[in-house]
Coordinates of C-alpha atoms and ligand atoms in Angstrom, one line a residue:
M6 CA -17.0 -3.5 14.8
L7 CA -17.1 -7.2 15.7
L8 CA -17.8 -7.9 12.1
T9 CA -14.7 -6.1 11.0
L10 CA -12.7 -8.0 13.5
W11 CA -14.1 -11.3 12.5
F12 CA -13.3 -10.5 8.9
G13 CA -9.9 -9.3 9.8
L14 CA -9.3 -12.6 11.7
L15 CA -10.7 -14.6 8.8
A16 CA -8.5 -12.8 6.3
G17 CA -5.5 -13.4 8.5
L18 CA -6.3 -17.0 8.8
L19 CA -7.0 -17.6 5.0
S20 CA -4.0 -15.7 4.1
S21 CA -1.8 -18.0 6.0
F22 CA -3.2 -20.8 4.0
V23 CA -1.8 -19.1 0.8
S24 CA 1.5 -18.5 2.4
A25 CA 3.2 -20.0 -0.7
E26 CA 2.4 -16.6 -2.1
A27 CA 4.1 -14.7 0.8
N28 CA 7.0 -12.4 -0.1
A29 CA 7.1 -13.8 -3.8
V30 CA 9.8 -12.1 -5.8
Y31 CA 8.0 -10.4 -8.8
Q32 CA 9.8 -9.4 -11.8
D33 CA 7.6 -6.7 -13.4
P34 CA 7.8 -7.0 -17.2
D35 CA 6.2 -3.4 -17.5
T36 CA 8.5 -1.5 -15.3
G37 CA 11.5 -3.6 -15.3
L38 CA 11.6 -3.4 -11.5
V39 CA 11.9 -6.4 -9.1
F40 CA 9.2 -6.3 -6.4
S41 CA 8.5 -8.4 -3.3
S42 CA 4.8 -9.3 -3.5
N43 CA 2.1 -10.1 -1.0
Y44 CA -1.4 -11.1 -1.7
Q45 CA -4.0 -10.2 1.0
L46 CA -7.6 -11.6 1.2
Y47 CA -10.3 -9.2 1.9
K48 CA -13.0 -11.7 1.0
V49 CA -13.1 -15.4 1.2
D50 CA -12.2 -15.8 -2.4
R51 CA -10.7 -12.4 -3.3
G52 CA -7.5 -10.5 -2.4
I53 CA -5.3 -7.5 -3.1
T54 CA -1.7 -7.8 -4.2
F55 CA 0.7 -5.2 -2.6
R56 CA 4.4 -5.1 -4.1
I57 CA 7.3 -3.0 -2.9
A58 CA 10.5 -2.2 -4.6
I59 CA 13.5 -0.3 -3.3
P60 CA 17.0 0.6 -4.2
T61 CA 20.1 -1.5 -3.3
D62 CA 22.8 -0.3 -1.0
V63 CA 20.4 1.5 1.4
Q64 CA 21.6 2.1 4.9
S65 CA 19.5 1.0 7.8
Y66 CA 17.9 4.0 9.8
T67 CA 17.9 6.4 6.8
S68 CA 14.9 7.5 4.6
Y69 CA 14.9 6.0 1.2
D70 CA 12.5 6.1 -1.8
A71 CA 10.2 3.1 -2.6
V72 CA 8.0 2.1 -5.4
V73 CA 4.7 0.6 -4.6
Q74 CA 2.6 -1.5 -7.0
V75 CA -0.9 -2.7 -6.1
V76 CA -3.3 -4.8 -8.1
V77 CA -6.9 -4.2 -7.0
P78 CA -10.2 -6.3 -8.0
N79 CA -12.7 -4.0 -9.6
D80 CA -15.2 -4.3 -6.7
V81 CA -12.9 -2.5 -4.4
G82 CA -14.0 1.2 -3.5
W83 CA -10.9 2.1 -1.9
A84 CA -7.6 0.3 -0.8
G85 CA -5.2 1.5 1.6
I86 CA -1.7 0.8 2.9
A87 CA -0.5 1.7 6.2
W88 CA 3.4 1.7 6.0
A89 CA 4.1 0.8 9.7
G90 CA 1.3 -1.7 10.0
S91 CA -1.2 0.1 12.0
M92 CA -3.8 2.8 11.4
P93 CA -2.5 5.6 13.7
R94 CA 0.6 7.7 13.4
N95 CA 2.3 6.5 10.2
P96 CA 2.1 7.2 6.5
L97 CA -1.2 6.1 4.9
L98 CA -1.7 5.6 1.2
V99 CA -5.4 5.5 0.1
A100 CA -6.1 4.7 -3.6
W101 CA -9.4 4.5 -5.7
R102 CA -10.6 5.5 -9.2
N103 CA -12.2 8.7 -10.1
S104 CA -15.1 9.2 -12.5
Q105 CA -12.8 8.8 -15.5
N106 CA -11.6 5.5 -13.9
Q107 CA -8.1 7.1 -13.3
V108 CA -6.3 6.2 -10.2
V109 CA -6.3 8.8 -7.3
L110 CA -3.5 8.4 -4.8
S111 CA -4.1 10.1 -1.4
S112 CA -1.3 10.6 1.2
R113 CA -3.0 10.6 4.8
W114 CA -2.1 10.4 8.4
A115 CA -4.4 9.4 11.2
T116 CA -4.1 10.6 14.8
G117 CA -6.1 7.7 16.0
H118 CA -8.9 5.3 14.7
V119 CA -10.5 8.4 13.2
P120 CA -10.7 9.6 9.6
P121 CA -7.3 10.2 8.3
Q122 CA -6.2 13.8 7.2
T123 CA -4.0 14.8 4.3
Y124 CA -0.4 14.1 5.0
T125 CA 2.6 16.2 3.2
G126 CA 5.3 14.2 4.6
A127 CA 4.9 11.4 1.9
Q128 CA 4.5 12.2 -1.8
Y129 CA 3.4 9.8 -4.4
T130 CA 4.2 10.0 -8.1
L131 CA 2.0 7.9 -10.2
F132 CA 3.8 6.1 -13.1
K133 CA 2.1 5.7 -16.5
T134 CA 4.0 2.5 -17.0
G135 CA 2.5 -0.1 -14.5
T136 CA -0.7 1.6 -14.1
K137 CA -3.5 -0.1 -16.1
S138 CA -6.9 -1.8 -15.8
N139 CA -8.7 -4.5 -17.4
S140 CA -12.2 -6.2 -17.0
T141 CA -11.5 -7.6 -13.6
H142 CA -8.7 -5.5 -12.0
W143 CA -7.0 -2.0 -11.8
Q144 CA -3.4 -1.6 -11.0
F145 CA -1.2 1.3 -10.1
T146 CA 2.6 1.8 -9.7
A147 CA 3.9 4.9 -7.9
L148 CA 7.1 6.2 -6.5
C149 CA 6.9 7.3 -2.8
K150 CA 9.2 9.8 -1.2
G151 CA 8.7 9.9 2.6
C152 CA 6.9 6.4 3.1
T153 CA 10.0 4.7 4.8
S154 CA 10.4 7.2 7.6
W155 CA 8.2 9.5 9.7
N156 CA 8.3 11.4 12.7
T157 CA 6.6 10.3 16.0
D158 CA 4.6 12.5 18.5
T159 CA 7.6 12.6 20.6
G160 CA 9.8 14.0 17.9
A161 CA 11.7 10.7 17.3
T162 CA 11.9 9.4 13.7
R163 CA 10.9 5.8 12.7
Y164 CA 12.4 3.9 9.8
L165 CA 11.4 0.9 7.8
S166 CA 14.2 -1.6 7.7
P167 CA 15.6 -2.1 4.0
R168 CA 16.8 -5.4 5.1
G169 CA 14.3 -7.9 6.5
G170 CA 10.6 -7.7 7.2
N171 CA 8.5 -4.8 8.0
R172 CA 4.9 -5.0 9.3
L173 CA 2.7 -3.5 6.8
A174 CA -1.1 -3.2 7.0
F175 CA -3.9 -2.8 4.6
A176 CA -7.5 -1.7 4.7
Y177 CA -10.3 -2.2 2.2
S178 CA -13.8 -0.6 1.6
P179 CA -16.3 -1.6 -1.1
N180 CA -17.4 2.1 -1.0
K181 CA -15.7 4.9 -2.8
P182 CA -14.8 8.3 -1.3
S183 CA -17.6 10.8 -1.5
N184 CA -15.8 13.0 -4.1
V185 CA -13.8 10.6 -6.2
N186 CA -12.1 13.5 -8.1
S187 CA -10.5 14.9 -5.2
A188 CA -7.5 13.6 -3.4
T189 CA -8.6 15.2 -0.1
S190 CA -11.9 13.7 -0.3
T191 CA -13.4 12.3 3.0
I192 CA -13.3 8.6 2.9
P193 CA -15.7 6.1 4.3
I194 CA -14.5 3.5 6.9
H195 CA -13.1 0.1 5.9
D196 CA -14.9 -3.2 6.1
V197 CA -11.7 -5.2 6.5
F198 CA -8.1 -4.7 7.5
G199 CA -5.2 -7.1 7.9
Y200 CA -1.4 -7.2 8.4
W201 CA 1.5 -9.0 7.0
Q202 CA 5.5 -8.9 7.1
H203 CA 6.7 -7.6 4.0
D204 CA 10.3 -8.8 3.1
F205 CA 12.1 -5.8 1.8
T206 CA 15.5 -7.7 1.4
Q207 CA 14.0 -9.3 -1.8
A208 CA 12.7 -6.1 -3.1
T209 CA 16.1 -4.4 -4.0
N210 CA 16.9 -2.9 -7.5
R211 CA 20.4 -2.3 -8.5
D212 CA 19.6 0.1 -11.4
W213 CA 17.1 2.1 -9.3
A214 CA 18.1 5.6 -10.3
T215 CA 18.1 4.8 -14.0
V216 CA 14.9 2.8 -13.9
V217 CA 13.1 5.3 -11.7
E218 CA 14.1 8.3 -13.8
R219 CA 12.8 6.5 -16.9
L220 CA 9.4 5.8 -15.4
T221 CA 9.1 9.3 -13.9
V222 CA 9.1 11.1 -17.2
Ligands
HEM551 C1 -12.8 7.4 7.5 C2 -11.8 6.6 7.5 C3 -11.4 5.8 8.6 C4 -12.0 5.5 9.8 C5 -13.1 6.1 10.4 C6 -11.3 4.4 10.4 C7 -11.5 3.8 11.7 C8 -11.0 2.8 12.3 C9 -11.5 2.2 13.5 C10 -12.6 2.6 14.4 C11 -10.6 1.1 13.7 C12 -10.7 0.2 14.9 C13 -11.5 -1.0 14.4 C14 -11.6 -2.1 15.4 O1 -11.0 -2.2 16.4 O2 -12.5 -3.1 15.0 C15 -9.7 1.0 12.7 C16 -8.7 0.1 12.5 C17 -7.8 0.1 11.5 N1 -7.7 0.9 10.5 FE1 -9.0 2.5 10.1 N2 -10.3 4.0 9.8 C18 -10.2 4.8 8.6 C19 -9.4 4.7 7.5 C20 -8.4 3.9 7.5 C21 -7.2 3.9 6.4 C22 -7.3 4.9 5.3 C23 -6.4 2.9 6.7 C24 -5.2 2.5 6.0 C25 -4.7 2.9 4.9 C26 -6.7 2.3 7.9 C27 -6.2 1.2 8.4 C28 -6.6 0.6 9.7 C29 -6.0 -0.5 10.2 C30 -4.8 -1.3 9.7 C31 -6.7 -0.9 11.4 C32 -6.4 -2.1 12.3 C33 -6.1 -1.4 13.8 C34 -4.6 -0.8 13.8 O3 -3.8 -1.4 13.3 O4 -4.6 0.4 14.2 N3 -8.0 3.0 8.4 N4 -9.9 2.1 11.8

C-alpha cells in the first residue's frame, strides 16, 4: 500500500517535470482525428500516453461520444483509465492483450477500492485503424459511448465537461488478467496509479460523424 502511494507520488512529481508534454495537441495521421494527449509515468523512465478526441459543438451537461487512444509500452500487463479521476463509482476502461496479442477492452465499474465488475453503461468499439503494435509498444483506438456521463449512487447524473479540463486517472499493472482471452476476467491489482487534468477543449473534431463512421466500418 505504502509502496503504491510512494510510486503514485513519484510518478506525479516526475510527470510534472515533463509538463511540456501536458495536453499536447496530437494530429493522428492514422485516424485523421485530433486528440489532446497526456503522458503519464508509471516507472521512473517509462510512461503511457492517453489521448482523447471528442466532437465539436457539444453542449455542457450532455452525454457525448469520445474516442480514446492509448499508447502502451510492452511491459504493461494491463492499463486502465478512470474517466472521473478516481477508482470508485465512475466508468473504468481496462485494456490488455490476449494470447494472440490482440487488444481486449473491458468496461468496468468499482463500488469502492475493490475489484471492479463489468459495466454495461459504457461501450467501447475498437477501431482497426489506430490499433497496432511494434517491438516496443502497443496502441489502441476506440470509440466510447457512455464514458462522458454516468449515474451516481444517489441517482444524479455526472458529466465530463466538453470545454476545459477533466480530472482523469490511470492505473497500471505489470501483470495480465488471469484469463486474457475474456473481457470479464478477474484482474490483478495495480502497482501504480496517477491523476492528471485532461484538456477536452483542444480535443474537438469538426468532421466527427464522418470520421467516426469511416473508422467504425
Ligand atoms: C482487482 C482490481 C483492483 C483492486 C483490488 C484495486 C484496489 C485498490 C485499492 C486498495 C486502492 C487504494 C490504494 C491506496 O490507497 O494505496 C486503489 C486505488 C486506486 N485504484 Fe484501484 N483497484 C483495482 C483496479 C483498478 C482499476 C481497473 C482502476 C482504473 C481503471 C483503478 C484505479 C485506481 C485509482 C485511480 C486509485 C487511486 C485512489 C482513487 O482515486 O480512488 N483500480 N485501488
